[in-house]
Structures are given as C-alpha cells and as structure tokens.
Coordinates of C-alpha atoms in Angstrom, one line a residue:
M1 CA -80.7 147.7 35.3
L2 CA -79.9 148.9 38.8
F3 CA -82.7 146.8 40.4
K4 CA -81.6 143.7 38.5
G5 CA -78.1 144.2 39.9
I6 CA -79.4 144.6 43.4
D7 CA -81.6 141.5 43.0
K8 CA -78.5 139.5 41.8
L9 CA -76.5 140.8 44.7
G10 CA -79.3 139.7 47.1
D11 CA -79.4 136.3 45.5
W12 CA -75.7 135.9 45.8
N13 CA -75.3 137.1 49.4
P14 CA -78.4 138.4 51.2
Q15 CA -76.4 139.4 54.2
L16 CA -74.2 141.7 52.1
L17 CA -77.3 143.3 50.7
R18 CA -78.7 143.8 54.2
E19 CA -75.5 145.5 55.3
L20 CA -75.3 147.8 52.2
K21 CA -78.9 148.9 52.6
G22 CA -78.3 149.8 56.2
R23 CA -75.1 151.8 55.5
L24 CA -75.3 153.3 52.0
K25 CA -77.4 156.3 53.0
G26 CA -77.0 159.8 51.6
R27 CA -75.5 161.2 54.8
N28 CA -73.1 158.3 55.3
I29 CA -71.9 158.5 51.6
A30 CA -71.4 162.2 52.0
I31 CA -69.2 161.6 55.1
A32 CA -67.1 159.1 53.2
V33 CA -66.7 161.4 50.2
G34 CA -65.8 164.3 52.6
A35 CA -63.1 162.2 54.3
S36 CA -61.6 161.5 50.9
V37 CA -61.7 165.2 50.1
L38 CA -59.9 165.9 53.3
G39 CA -57.2 163.5 52.2
Y40 CA -56.8 165.4 48.9
L41 CA -56.7 168.7 50.8
A42 CA -54.1 167.5 53.3
M43 CA -51.8 166.4 50.5
F44 CA -52.4 169.7 48.7
L45 CA -51.5 171.7 51.8
Y46 CA -48.4 169.6 52.3
G47 CA -47.3 170.2 48.8
L48 CA -48.0 173.9 49.2
N49 CA -45.9 174.0 52.3
Q50 CA -43.0 172.4 50.5
L51 CA -43.4 174.8 47.6
T52 CA -43.1 177.7 50.1
R53 CA -39.9 176.1 51.4
L54 CA -38.6 175.8 47.8
S55 CA -39.4 179.3 46.8
G56 CA -38.4 181.1 50.0
P57 CA -34.6 181.1 50.4
D58 CA -34.8 182.0 54.0
T59 CA -37.7 179.7 54.9
Y60 CA -36.8 177.2 57.7
P61 CA -36.3 174.3 57.4
Y62 CA -34.2 175.3 54.5
I63 CA -32.8 172.9 51.9
R64 CA -29.4 171.6 53.1
S65 CA -26.4 171.1 51.0
T66 CA -26.3 167.4 51.9
E67 CA -29.8 166.7 50.5
I68 CA -29.9 164.6 47.4
F69 CA -31.6 167.2 45.2
C70 CA -28.8 169.8 45.9
K71 CA -26.4 169.9 42.9
L72 CA -23.6 170.9 45.3
R73 CA -24.1 167.7 47.4
D74 CA -21.2 165.7 45.9
S75 CA -18.7 168.5 46.3
F76 CA -20.0 169.3 49.8
L77 CA -19.6 165.6 50.8
A78 CA -16.1 165.5 49.2
N79 CA -15.2 168.5 51.3
Q80 CA -16.5 166.7 54.4
D81 CA -14.3 163.7 53.6
K82 CA -11.3 165.9 53.0
L83 CA -11.9 167.7 56.2
S84 CA -12.0 164.4 58.1
Q85 CA -8.7 163.4 56.6
L86 CA -7.1 166.7 57.5
Q87 CA -8.4 166.5 61.0
E88 CA -6.9 163.0 61.3
Q89 CA -3.6 164.3 59.9
Y90 CA -3.7 167.2 62.4
R91 CA -4.1 164.8 65.3
S92 CA -1.2 162.7 64.0
L93 CA 1.1 165.7 63.7
Q94 CA 0.2 166.9 67.2
D95 CA 1.1 163.4 68.5
Q96 CA 4.5 163.6 66.7
L97 CA 5.1 167.1 68.1
F98 CA 4.4 165.9 71.6
R99 CA 6.8 162.9 71.1
Y100 CA 9.7 165.1 69.8
S101 CA 9.1 167.7 72.5
S102 CA 9.8 165.1 75.2
A103 CA 13.2 164.8 76.9
E104 CA 13.8 161.3 75.5
Y105 CA 13.2 162.1 71.8
F106 CA 13.9 165.9 71.7
D107 CA 14.7 167.1 68.2
L108 CA 14.5 170.9 67.6
D109 CA 14.6 170.7 63.8
K110 CA 11.9 168.1 63.8
I111 CA 9.8 170.3 66.1
N112 CA 10.1 173.3 63.8
Q113 CA 9.2 171.2 60.8
L114 CA 6.2 169.8 62.5
K115 CA 5.0 173.3 63.6
G116 CA 5.1 174.5 60.0
S117 CA 3.1 171.4 58.9
I118 CA 0.6 171.9 61.7
A119 CA 0.1 175.5 60.8
D120 CA -0.4 174.6 57.1
V121 CA -3.0 171.8 57.9
K122 CA -4.8 174.1 60.4
T123 CA -5.2 176.8 57.7
K124 CA -6.7 174.2 55.3
I125 CA -9.1 172.9 58.1
T126 CA -10.2 176.5 58.8
H127 CA -10.9 177.1 55.2
L128 CA -13.0 173.9 54.8
Q129 CA -14.8 174.5 58.0
R130 CA -15.8 177.9 56.8
I131 CA -17.3 176.2 53.6
E132 CA -18.9 173.5 55.6
T133 CA -20.8 175.9 57.9
V134 CA -22.8 177.0 54.9
H135 CA -25.4 174.3 55.1
K136 CA -28.0 176.0 53.0
C137 CA -28.1 175.0 49.4
P138 CA -28.3 177.9 47.0
Q139 CA -31.6 178.2 45.2
D140 CA -30.0 178.0 41.7
A141 CA -28.3 174.7 42.8
I142 CA -31.6 172.9 43.5
D143 CA -32.6 170.1 41.1
I144 CA -36.3 171.0 40.9
P145 CA -37.5 167.8 39.1
L146 CA -35.7 165.6 41.7
W147 CA -37.0 167.8 44.4
W148 CA -40.6 167.2 43.4
Q149 CA -40.0 163.5 42.8
Y150 CA -38.8 163.2 46.4
Q151 CA -41.8 165.2 47.7
H152 CA -44.3 163.1 45.7
G153 CA -42.6 160.0 47.2
Q154 CA -43.0 161.3 50.7
M155 CA -46.6 162.2 50.1
F156 CA -47.3 158.8 48.6
A157 CA -45.7 157.1 51.6
W158 CA -47.6 159.0 54.3
L159 CA -50.9 158.7 52.4
S160 CA -50.3 155.0 52.3
V161 CA -49.6 154.8 56.0
I162 CA -52.7 156.9 56.9
V163 CA -55.0 154.8 54.7
L164 CA -53.4 151.6 56.2
F165 CA -54.0 152.8 59.8
I166 CA -57.6 153.9 59.2
L167 CA -58.6 150.8 57.3
L168 CA -57.2 148.4 59.9
I169 CA -58.1 150.2 63.1
V170 CA -61.4 151.7 62.2
G171 CA -62.5 148.6 60.2
T172 CA -61.6 146.4 63.1
Y173 CA -63.6 148.6 65.5
M174 CA -66.6 148.7 63.2
L175 CA -66.8 144.9 62.7
I176 CA -66.6 144.1 66.4
A177 CA -69.1 146.9 67.3
D178 CA -71.5 145.6 64.7
L179 CA -71.4 142.0 66.1
A180 CA -71.8 143.5 69.6
G181 CA -74.8 145.4 68.5
E182 CA -76.3 142.3 66.8
E183 CA -75.8 140.4 70.0
R184 CA -77.4 143.1 72.1
R185 CA -80.4 143.4 69.9
G186 CA -80.8 139.6 69.7
T187 CA -80.6 139.5 65.9
L188 CA -77.4 137.5 65.8
N189 CA -79.2 134.3 66.8
F190 CA -81.9 135.1 64.2
I191 CA -79.2 135.3 61.5
R192 CA -77.7 132.0 62.7
V193 CA -80.9 130.1 62.0
S194 CA -81.3 131.6 58.5
P195 CA -80.8 129.3 55.5
Q196 CA -77.6 131.1 54.6
S197 CA -74.3 129.3 55.3
A198 CA -72.0 130.7 58.1
Q199 CA -69.4 131.5 55.4
S200 CA -71.9 133.5 53.4
I201 CA -73.1 135.5 56.4
L202 CA -69.6 136.3 57.7
F203 CA -68.4 137.2 54.2
G204 CA -71.3 139.6 53.9
K205 CA -70.3 141.2 57.2
L206 CA -66.7 141.4 56.0
L207 CA -67.6 143.2 52.8
G208 CA -70.6 145.2 54.0
V209 CA -69.9 146.6 57.5
P210 CA -66.7 148.6 56.4
I211 CA -68.3 149.6 53.1
L212 CA -67.9 153.3 53.8
L213 CA -64.2 152.8 54.6
Y214 CA -63.8 151.0 51.3
L215 CA -65.6 153.8 49.5
A216 CA -63.3 156.5 51.0
A217 CA -60.2 154.4 50.2
I218 CA -61.2 153.8 46.6
L219 CA -61.8 157.6 46.1
L220 CA -58.2 158.2 47.2
I221 CA -56.7 155.7 44.8
P222 CA -56.4 158.2 41.9
L223 CA -54.4 160.6 44.1
Q224 CA -52.2 157.8 45.4
L225 CA -51.5 156.5 41.9
W226 CA -50.6 159.9 40.6
L227 CA -48.2 160.5 43.6
G228 CA -46.6 157.1 43.2
L229 CA -46.0 157.4 39.4
S230 CA -44.8 161.0 39.9
A231 CA -42.2 159.6 42.3
Q232 CA -41.2 157.1 39.6
I233 CA -42.4 154.1 41.7
P234 CA -43.3 151.3 39.3
L235 CA -47.0 150.6 38.8
G236 CA -46.4 146.9 39.6
E237 CA -44.9 147.9 43.0
I238 CA -47.8 150.1 43.8
F239 CA -50.3 147.3 43.1
S240 CA -48.3 144.8 45.0
F241 CA -48.7 147.1 48.1
Y242 CA -52.4 147.2 47.4
A243 CA -52.4 143.3 47.3
V244 CA -50.7 143.1 50.7
L245 CA -53.0 145.8 52.1
I246 CA -56.1 143.9 51.0
A247 CA -54.7 140.6 52.4
G248 CA -53.9 142.5 55.7
C249 CA -57.5 143.8 55.8
A250 CA -58.8 140.3 55.3
F251 CA -56.7 139.0 58.1
F252 CA -57.4 141.7 60.7
Y253 CA -61.1 141.9 59.8
S254 CA -61.5 138.1 60.1
A255 CA -59.7 138.2 63.5
A256 CA -62.1 141.0 64.5
L257 CA -65.1 138.9 63.6
L258 CA -63.7 136.0 65.7
F259 CA -62.9 138.2 68.6
G260 CA -66.4 139.7 68.4
L261 CA -68.0 136.3 68.5
M262 CA -65.9 135.3 71.5
S263 CA -66.1 138.5 73.6
S264 CA -69.8 139.2 74.1
W265 CA -69.2 139.1 77.9
L266 CA -67.2 142.4 77.6
N267 CA -70.6 144.3 77.3
G268 CA -69.6 146.7 74.5
F269 CA -66.0 147.3 75.5
Q270 CA -64.7 144.7 73.0
A271 CA -64.8 147.1 70.1
W272 CA -62.5 149.6 71.8
L273 CA -60.2 146.8 73.0
G274 CA -59.9 145.3 69.6
G275 CA -59.3 148.6 67.8
G276 CA -56.8 149.6 70.5
A277 CA -54.9 146.3 70.2
V278 CA -54.5 146.8 66.4
L279 CA -53.3 150.4 67.0
V280 CA -50.7 149.3 69.5
F281 CA -49.5 146.5 67.2
L282 CA -49.2 148.9 64.1
L283 CA -47.3 151.5 66.2
I284 CA -44.8 148.9 67.2
A285 CA -44.5 147.4 63.8
F286 CA -44.1 150.8 62.2
N287 CA -41.2 151.8 64.4
K288 CA -38.2 151.6 62.2
W289 CA -35.9 150.8 65.1
T290 CA -37.7 147.5 65.6
W291 CA -37.5 146.3 62.0
I292 CA -35.5 143.1 61.7
T293 CA -33.8 141.5 64.7
Q294 CA -33.0 138.1 63.0
T295 CA -35.0 136.3 65.7
P296 CA -38.5 134.7 65.8
L297 CA -39.8 138.2 66.6
D298 CA -39.4 139.0 62.9
W299 CA -42.5 136.9 62.2
M300 CA -44.6 139.6 63.8
K301 CA -43.4 142.1 61.2
L302 CA -45.1 140.1 58.4
F303 CA -48.5 140.9 59.9
S304 CA -48.1 144.6 59.2
P305 CA -48.7 145.6 55.5
N306 CA -46.1 148.4 55.8
V307 CA -43.4 145.8 55.7
V308 CA -43.4 146.1 51.9
L309 CA -43.2 149.9 51.8
P310 CA -39.4 150.0 51.7
Y311 CA -39.4 148.0 48.4
L312 CA -41.4 150.7 46.7
Y313 CA -38.4 153.0 47.0
N314 CA -35.6 150.7 46.1
Q315 CA -35.9 151.5 42.3
T316 CA -36.1 155.3 42.8
E317 CA -33.2 157.7 43.0
Y318 CA -33.7 158.8 46.5
Y319 CA -33.7 157.3 50.0
S320 CA -36.8 157.4 52.3
P321 CA -35.5 157.3 55.9
E322 CA -39.1 157.0 57.2
F323 CA -39.3 153.4 55.9
M324 CA -35.7 152.2 55.9
D325 CA -33.3 151.5 58.7
Y326 CA -29.5 151.8 58.2
S327 CA -28.4 148.7 60.1
T328 CA -31.3 146.3 60.2
S329 CA -33.4 146.7 57.0
V330 CA -36.0 144.2 55.9
E331 CA -33.7 143.0 53.2
M332 CA -31.9 140.9 55.9
L333 CA -35.1 138.9 56.7
Q334 CA -34.5 135.1 56.3
W335 CA -36.6 132.0 56.9
F336 CA -34.6 128.7 57.2
N337 CA -31.7 130.8 55.7
I338 CA -33.8 131.5 52.6
P339 CA -33.4 135.3 51.9
V340 CA -37.1 136.1 51.6
G341 CA -36.4 139.8 52.2
L342 CA -33.7 140.1 49.6
T343 CA -36.2 141.1 46.9
G344 CA -39.5 142.8 46.9
L345 CA -41.1 139.9 45.1
G346 CA -39.9 137.5 47.8
M347 CA -41.1 139.6 50.7
I348 CA -44.5 140.3 49.1
S349 CA -45.0 136.6 48.3
F350 CA -44.0 135.6 51.8
A351 CA -46.3 138.2 53.4
L352 CA -49.2 137.1 51.2
V353 CA -48.7 133.4 52.0
N354 CA -48.5 134.3 55.7
Y355 CA -51.7 136.3 55.6
A356 CA -53.5 133.5 53.6
L357 CA -52.4 130.8 56.0
W358 CA -53.6 132.5 59.2
T359 CA -56.7 134.0 57.6
G360 CA -57.6 130.4 56.6
W361 CA -57.1 129.2 60.2
I362 CA -59.3 132.1 61.5
W363 CA -62.0 131.1 59.1
Q364 CA -61.9 127.5 60.4
A365 CA -62.5 128.9 63.9
L366 CA -65.1 131.4 62.7
K367 CA -67.3 128.7 61.0
R368 CA -67.2 126.5 64.1
R369 CA -67.9 129.4 66.5
F370 CA -70.7 131.0 64.5
Q371 CA -72.7 127.8 64.0
N372 CA -72.4 126.9 67.8
P373 CA -71.4 129.7 70.2
N374 CA -70.8 127.1 72.9
T375 CA -68.4 124.9 71.0
A376 CA -64.6 125.2 71.1
I377 CA -63.1 127.4 68.3
L378 CA -60.8 124.5 67.3
S379 CA -61.1 120.8 67.3
K380 CA -58.3 118.7 68.8
R381 CA -57.3 117.5 65.3
Q382 CA -57.1 121.1 64.1
S383 CA -55.1 122.1 67.1
Y384 CA -52.3 119.6 66.2
W385 CA -52.0 121.1 62.7
L386 CA -52.1 124.6 64.1
V387 CA -49.3 124.0 66.6
A388 CA -47.2 122.4 63.8
C389 CA -47.7 125.4 61.6
V390 CA -46.7 127.8 64.3
E391 CA -43.6 125.8 65.3
I392 CA -42.4 125.5 61.7
L393 CA -42.7 129.2 61.1
V394 CA -41.1 130.2 64.4
L395 CA -38.2 127.7 63.9
G396 CA -37.6 129.1 60.4
F397 CA -37.0 132.6 61.8
A398 CA -34.9 131.2 64.7
V399 CA -32.3 129.7 62.4
Q400 CA -31.5 132.8 60.4
E401 CA -27.8 133.4 59.6
K402 CA -26.5 136.5 61.2
Q403 CA -25.8 139.3 58.7
D404 CA -25.4 142.3 61.0
I405 CA -22.5 142.7 63.5
Y406 CA -24.7 144.8 65.8
I407 CA -27.1 141.8 66.3
S408 CA -25.8 139.5 69.0
Y409 CA -28.7 137.2 69.9
S410 CA -27.5 133.8 71.1
L411 CA -29.3 130.5 70.9
L412 CA -30.5 131.0 74.5
D413 CA -32.1 134.3 73.4
H414 CA -33.9 132.6 70.6
L415 CA -35.1 129.9 73.0
W416 CA -36.5 132.6 75.4
I417 CA -38.4 134.2 72.5
I418 CA -39.8 130.8 71.4
F419 CA -40.9 130.1 75.0
C420 CA -42.8 133.4 75.0
F421 CA -44.5 132.5 71.7
N422 CA -45.4 129.1 72.9
A423 CA -46.6 130.3 76.3
V424 CA -49.1 132.6 74.5
L425 CA -50.0 129.8 72.1
F426 CA -50.6 127.2 74.8
L427 CA -52.6 129.5 77.1
G428 CA -54.9 130.1 74.1
L429 CA -55.1 126.3 73.4
I430 CA -56.0 125.6 77.0
A431 CA -58.8 128.1 76.8
A432 CA -59.9 126.8 73.4
L433 CA -59.8 123.0 74.1
S434 CA -60.8 122.8 77.7
S435 CA -64.4 121.5 78.0
H436 CA -67.0 122.8 80.5
R437 CA -68.7 120.9 83.3
Q438 CA -71.8 119.8 81.4
V439 CA -69.8 118.6 78.4
L440 CA -67.5 116.6 80.6
Q441 CA -70.4 115.2 82.6
D442 CA -72.0 113.9 79.4
W443 CA -68.7 112.5 78.2
A444 CA -68.1 110.8 81.6
R445 CA -71.6 109.3 81.6
Y446 CA -71.1 108.0 78.1
R447 CA -67.8 106.4 79.1
Q448 CA -69.5 104.9 82.3
Q449 CA -72.4 103.5 80.3
Q450 CA -70.0 101.9 77.8
G451 CA -68.2 100.1 80.6
K452 CA -66.5 96.9 79.6
N453 CA -68.3 96.8 76.2
R454 CA -66.2 99.6 74.7
K455 CA -63.5 98.7 72.2
Q456 CA -60.0 98.3 73.3
G457 CA -58.2 101.6 73.0
G458 CA -61.4 103.4 72.5
I459 CA -60.9 105.8 75.4
V460 CA -57.4 106.6 74.1
Q461 CA -58.8 107.5 70.7
D462 CA -61.5 109.6 72.4
L463 CA -59.0 111.5 74.5
I464 CA -56.9 112.2 71.4
W465 CA -59.6 113.1 68.9
G466 CA -62.9 113.5 70.8
E467 CA -64.6 116.8 71.0
K468 CA -66.0 116.4 74.5
S469 CA -63.2 114.6 76.3
P470 CA -60.8 116.4 78.7
A471 CA -58.1 118.4 77.0
I472 CA -55.1 117.1 78.9
V473 CA -54.0 114.5 76.5
A474 CA -54.5 116.8 73.5
I475 CA -52.4 119.5 75.3
G476 CA -49.7 116.9 75.9
I477 CA -49.6 115.9 72.2
N478 CA -49.4 119.5 71.2
L479 CA -46.5 120.0 73.6
A480 CA -44.7 117.0 72.0
I481 CA -45.3 118.6 68.6
A482 CA -44.0 121.9 69.8
T483 CA -40.9 120.8 71.7
T484 CA -39.6 117.9 69.7
P485 CA -37.8 120.1 67.1
F486 CA -36.2 122.1 69.8
W487 CA -35.1 119.0 71.7
L488 CA -33.3 118.0 68.6
W489 CA -32.0 121.5 67.9
I490 CA -30.6 121.9 71.4
S491 CA -29.0 118.4 71.3
L492 CA -27.2 119.0 68.0
W493 CA -26.2 122.6 68.7
N494 CA -22.5 123.2 69.4
E495 CA -21.6 126.6 70.7
P496 CA -18.8 127.5 73.2
G497 CA -20.3 128.1 76.7
F498 CA -23.7 126.7 75.8
D499 CA -25.0 124.3 78.5
K500 CA -27.2 121.8 76.7
L501 CA -28.4 120.1 79.8
K502 CA -29.8 123.3 81.3
A503 CA -31.5 124.2 78.0
L504 CA -33.1 120.8 77.8
L505 CA -34.3 121.1 81.4
A506 CA -35.7 124.5 80.6
V507 CA -37.9 122.9 77.9
A508 CA -38.9 120.2 80.4
F509 CA -40.0 122.9 82.9
F510 CA -42.1 124.5 80.2
I511 CA -43.8 121.2 79.5
C512 CA -44.6 120.5 83.2
I513 CA -45.9 124.0 83.9
T514 CA -48.1 123.9 80.8
L515 CA -49.6 120.6 81.9
I516 CA -50.2 121.8 85.4
C517 CA -52.0 124.9 84.0
A518 CA -54.1 122.7 81.7
T519 CA -55.1 120.3 84.4
L520 CA -55.9 123.0 86.9
A521 CA -58.0 124.8 84.4
Q522 CA -59.9 121.6 83.6
L523 CA -60.5 121.0 87.3
I524 CA -61.9 124.5 87.8
L525 CA -64.2 124.2 84.8
M526 CA -65.6 121.0 86.5
M527 CA -66.8 123.1 89.5
K528 CA -70.4 123.9 90.0
T529 CA -69.8 127.6 90.7
P530 CA -71.0 130.2 88.1
K531 CA -68.6 132.0 85.8
R532 CA -66.2 129.1 85.8
S533 CA -64.2 130.5 82.8
L534 CA -63.5 133.7 84.8
W535 CA -62.4 131.7 87.8
A536 CA -60.1 129.5 85.6
T537 CA -58.6 132.6 83.9
G538 CA -58.0 134.3 87.2
T539 CA -56.5 131.2 88.9
I540 CA -54.1 130.4 86.1
G541 CA -53.1 134.1 85.9
A542 CA -52.5 134.1 89.7
V543 CA -50.5 130.9 89.6
L544 CA -48.3 132.2 86.8
I545 CA -47.7 135.7 88.0
L546 CA -48.1 136.0 91.8
P547 CA -45.1 133.8 92.9
S548 CA -42.7 135.7 90.7
I549 CA -44.0 139.1 91.9
L550 CA -43.8 137.9 95.5
L551 CA -40.1 136.9 95.0
L552 CA -39.3 140.2 93.4
V553 CA -41.0 142.2 96.2
L554 CA -39.1 140.2 98.8
G555 CA -35.9 141.1 96.9
V556 CA -34.9 137.5 96.0
E557 CA -32.5 137.8 93.1
P558 CA -32.1 134.7 90.9
S559 CA -28.3 135.2 90.7
D560 CA -28.0 135.2 94.5
N561 CA -30.7 132.7 95.5
P562 CA -31.9 130.6 92.5
I563 CA -33.6 127.8 94.5
P564 CA -36.9 129.7 95.3
W565 CA -37.2 130.6 91.6
L566 CA -36.8 127.0 90.6
F567 CA -39.8 126.1 92.7
S568 CA -41.8 129.1 91.5
S569 CA -44.0 129.4 88.4
F570 CA -41.1 131.0 86.5
P571 CA -38.2 128.6 87.1
W572 CA -36.2 129.7 84.0
A573 CA -35.0 132.8 85.9
G574 CA -33.0 130.5 88.2
I575 CA -31.8 127.9 85.7
E576 CA -28.7 129.8 84.7
Y577 CA -27.4 130.0 88.3
A578 CA -28.7 126.7 89.9
A579 CA -27.0 123.4 90.3
T580 CA -28.2 120.5 88.1
S581 CA -29.3 118.5 91.1
M582 CA -31.6 121.3 92.4
M583 CA -33.0 121.7 88.9
A584 CA -33.8 118.0 88.8
L585 CA -35.5 118.1 92.2
A586 CA -37.6 121.1 91.2
L587 CA -38.6 119.4 88.0
L588 CA -39.5 116.3 89.9
S589 CA -41.6 118.3 92.3
E590 CA -43.6 119.9 89.5
C591 CA -44.2 116.5 87.9
L592 CA -45.5 115.3 91.3
I593 CA -47.9 118.3 91.5
W594 CA -49.2 117.5 88.0
G595 CA -49.6 113.9 88.9
L596 CA -51.7 114.8 91.9
L597 CA -53.9 117.2 89.9
T598 CA -54.4 114.5 87.2
V599 CA -55.5 111.9 89.9
Q600 CA -57.9 114.5 91.3
L601 CA -59.3 115.2 87.8
T602 CA -59.7 111.5 87.1
R603 CA -61.7 111.1 90.4
Q604 CA -63.9 114.1 89.6
L605 CA -64.7 112.6 86.1
H606 CA -65.4 109.2 87.5
K607 CA -67.7 110.7 90.2
A608 CA -69.4 112.9 87.6
G609 CA -70.0 109.9 85.4
E610 CA -71.5 107.9 88.2
S611 CA -73.7 110.7 89.5
A612 CA -75.0 111.4 86.0
T613 CA -75.7 107.8 85.3
Q614 CA -77.5 107.3 88.6
A615 CA -79.6 110.5 87.9
L616 CA -80.5 109.1 84.5
L617 CA -81.5 105.7 85.8
A618 CA -83.5 107.3 88.6
G619 CA -85.3 109.4 85.9
H620 CA -86.1 106.3 83.9
S621 CA -87.5 104.5 87.0
S622 CA -89.8 107.4 88.0
S623 CA -91.1 107.7 84.4
R624 CA -92.0 104.0 84.3
R625 CA -94.0 104.4 87.5

C-alpha cells in the first residue's frame, strides 16, 4: 500500500518525490520531532513558571490589583478615579486659597473655610494613597479560571509567532540554499530539460524542500489548538490564522524561489541575504508601534501573517497588549475608505486576496525565468498590468479617512510615500525590462533588414510589446499608468496651504529622472565590457545617491539654497523652497539630458544594426566562396 502511494506521488510530481527521498531520512525526522518536543517543553516551562507566580504570594513579578483576573480590580480602579478627582479638587482649593490670600481679594473667613476643606480633602487623599500603594492582589482574590485563560492565550500567541518566524525565515533560507546548491552542482539545468513542466518542478520544490519544517509545525498543531481553545479563542478564528499563515508561506517561499533563480551571481550568500531580509521585515511588521499609519505604508502590514493575530482576541474576555496598540490598531485599516480592518473576516479576506494576487505575479515571473535563465522575468505586457495593480493598491491606502487625532499625515506626506514605492518599483522594472547587448543587436539587425518593407507603425508596436526591443517606451507607458491617477488626484485636491503646481512639478521630476535612469541603463547594457549589469547597477546607484550626499557633505541645506538640489538627482528636497521659474528651468534641463541620452541610444542601436547586418552579409559571401 505504501509503495503504491509512493508510485502515485512519483507519477503526480516526480520532483516532489525526489525532494522527499532526499530529506525524509531517520536522522532528519528525529531532528524535526525533537524540535517539536522542544516547543512542548518550552510551553510547559512557561506554564510552570506562571504557576509558581500564582502559588507564591511573594514571588516577583506578583499579580497586581489592576490585572483583569484580580477580583478587586474594579474597586481598585474606582479608588484610582476617586483619587484623581480628589487631587483635582485639592488643586482647585489651593488656587482659591491663593486668590483670597492676596491683597486684592483678601477674605479671612473664606481663608479659614478653605483651610478646613483642604485639610479634609488631604486626609481622604492620604487614605486612598495608602490603599493604592498596595499593588499586590491578595491570593484569595485571584480569579483562577480567568488567570489560566489569560495564560493559555499568551502561550498560544507566542507559540504562533515563533512558528511563524521559523517557517518564514528558515523556509526561505532552505529554498534559496537548495537552488544555489543545484546551480553549483550543475543539476538545475538537467532539471530544466526534464519532461516535467516548470510549474510541476517548482511546486515540487515548494512542498519538498521545507518538508521537515512542515513536519515540525504539524506536530505542534495539537498543542496550539489546545492552548487556543483553552483561551476561549473560537476554532474558526484559529483556522483562519492557519489559512493566512499558509498563504504567507506560499508568498514568501515563491519569492524565495524567484530570488534564488535570479541571484546565482552571489555565490552562496543569497540564502543568508534572503533569510535576513525576511527577518528584518517581520521584526518591523511585528512592532506594535508601527501598526497602522493610515498611509500607503499600511500595505506592507498585509504581507505579515501576524496582522490577523489581534482578531483572535477580540472575542475573549482579556486584552493582549503584545498584539494590540492603543491608538492605532488594525481595526482602523481602510482601503478606498472601505473599513477592511473593522472585522476579522474583512482583514483575513483582504490579506488572503493580497497574498493570492502577488503570489500569482511571482509565479508568472518564476515560469518565465525557470524556462529561460536569460529572459526578463516579466514581459512588457505583464509590466503594464503589474504597475496598474500596484498603483490601485497604493492609491487605495492613500485615500483613507483619518480616524485618529494623533495621525497628522498630509497629502504631501502621502505623495512622498508613494514616490518611494514607485522609485523601488521602477528601479525593479528597469532591471527587469532592459535588454542586453546581444538581444538589442539582434533586434536592431532585424529592424535594419526589414527596412522600408515593414508595416507602418510596426516599430511602434514592437517598442510597446516586443520582448527584445529597448525598454524606454515601455518604461514611459508604465510611468503614464503610474502617474495619471495622481495627476488627477492632485488637480482635484483642495486643501489650505497646498501648492498644486509644486506637487505636479514633483511628479514631473519623478518622470524625468526615471526616464534618464532607464535610458542610461540601456546605454550601459549596450557596451561591450563584461559584467554590464553590475556596471549599470553601480552607475544608476551613483547617479541617484552621490549628488545628494555631496550636497549634504558640503552643508548645502535645501531651505537655504534650494537651487543646487533642483539640479541634483533628488530635486524634491528643494521644491518646497524654490521659485516656480527655477523649478521649470531645472525640469527643462533634465528633459534636455534625457533627450541627449535618447539620441545617443538611437545612434548606438542604428550602428549596432548596421554592424550586425554587414557582418551577416560578409559571412554569407565567404560561405558562397
């Protein structure tokens, strides 16, 4: 029976069977089981420690009277409120005494009356302060069932977080390291030419490589279910967290596979880099002080499965400060003013849709990259849809209605955040869509051979949709897709003190600088030097970073001297302080630079096409002889 099951598994996905056979060894299984046993032991020791705290009246940290499972909590809090009222009354009486003791309002009878009232209030305050200093809850006043419910909830929460961190970080590391090992041994190309589809091979990797992690996590499920149910967390809520965690694993593991396929030049360091990046992201996302800002930054929270943890406690009788924030909770999350964070169902559904959308995009890139390591991870057609998806999501988070008085982000702040998102997006698009020398040479030769016989508008269609054509036109179309909603948004926005013209010029600067970077990168990739990608990356990085660093080192402040900043690679720093005429001149200068780079690129392409055609004709002539 077992062998039949193995045969069926091999027929369904040979790559998965290969991964399982390589990893499900006795020693490896023992390590996975041992890790799960350690999880059980850690939770047992935590519970034992809390039991010691409960049974030992003098054990620190002792149970305070303000904790929810102390039966004296309500009376203690009532005394605190009364004490605050008496202290306010005491201050008011002191102010009156000072008033009637002055020469202008002197009244001896009033002074004596106030002194008596002050003494009476002071006696009451002293009595309440004596009661309030007793922070320790008496042992017979502890609600034991509620105490254990609270402790089980804490244990469930921390076990969930530990499992989440291990699955995402270690799983990411394992997948990237596995691909690096396959590349180093030369077996990855062998797998590529196998009759299996790319999707089948990658899915086998996704399920098979982290199989020991899956085994350890599955063995912890009984403990986690028992803790959650003991904390009176509904079973449906627990399984909804599992659903989001599985979707998160699918997203991060798919991204790990893509990163592994694209980073073979890192020579084994890519696994540590990928795992470290996930760790840093989760630490930032888990920080309760960076929960919801009601800006486009809120989108990033949806990529961490712990975003649904607060909803597991909203139906229990206690509050979990580790996963809730007093002023900016996840319940305030909105998208196009739709309160997606108001209910657990809304947040879970939104998180699952977000994971599904971007996991789907990653798999589109995975299939292209796995089949041909030299091809771009996205086609130009796909890039247009990708940019549209990003901009719709970002714009939805940018138009949230403010619900917190402590959040004071203006439209300009939202635009800055959107610019940062788009800067990262377009740098990635430039890297993904820009063609290399040989590809461009082939394309230029093809265009040269077509000559006058090509259909009218054919080159335009090729520049927009063609896989081998230069990326400049595609980047320009993506910029139009990305910025059009914001042109309209800025034009229609009415806010006191908001300068629409400067905001529109800021968008124009972004377009020009992006086009300059795209054209410059394409020119460098046309060079004959080796490691052109590295040269392009370094040059673009230097162009974007060095001018601003130089201005900062020289002590040029945008508020004092905005003109140099306008002509730098970061003109937005000087927009707020510069005159409109200078901004227009700086923008015109950048357009001129882009125009010159475009002319140079056109010449290079024309020259490459002529050279390739001549070489081809010369080859034909020599072969005839």
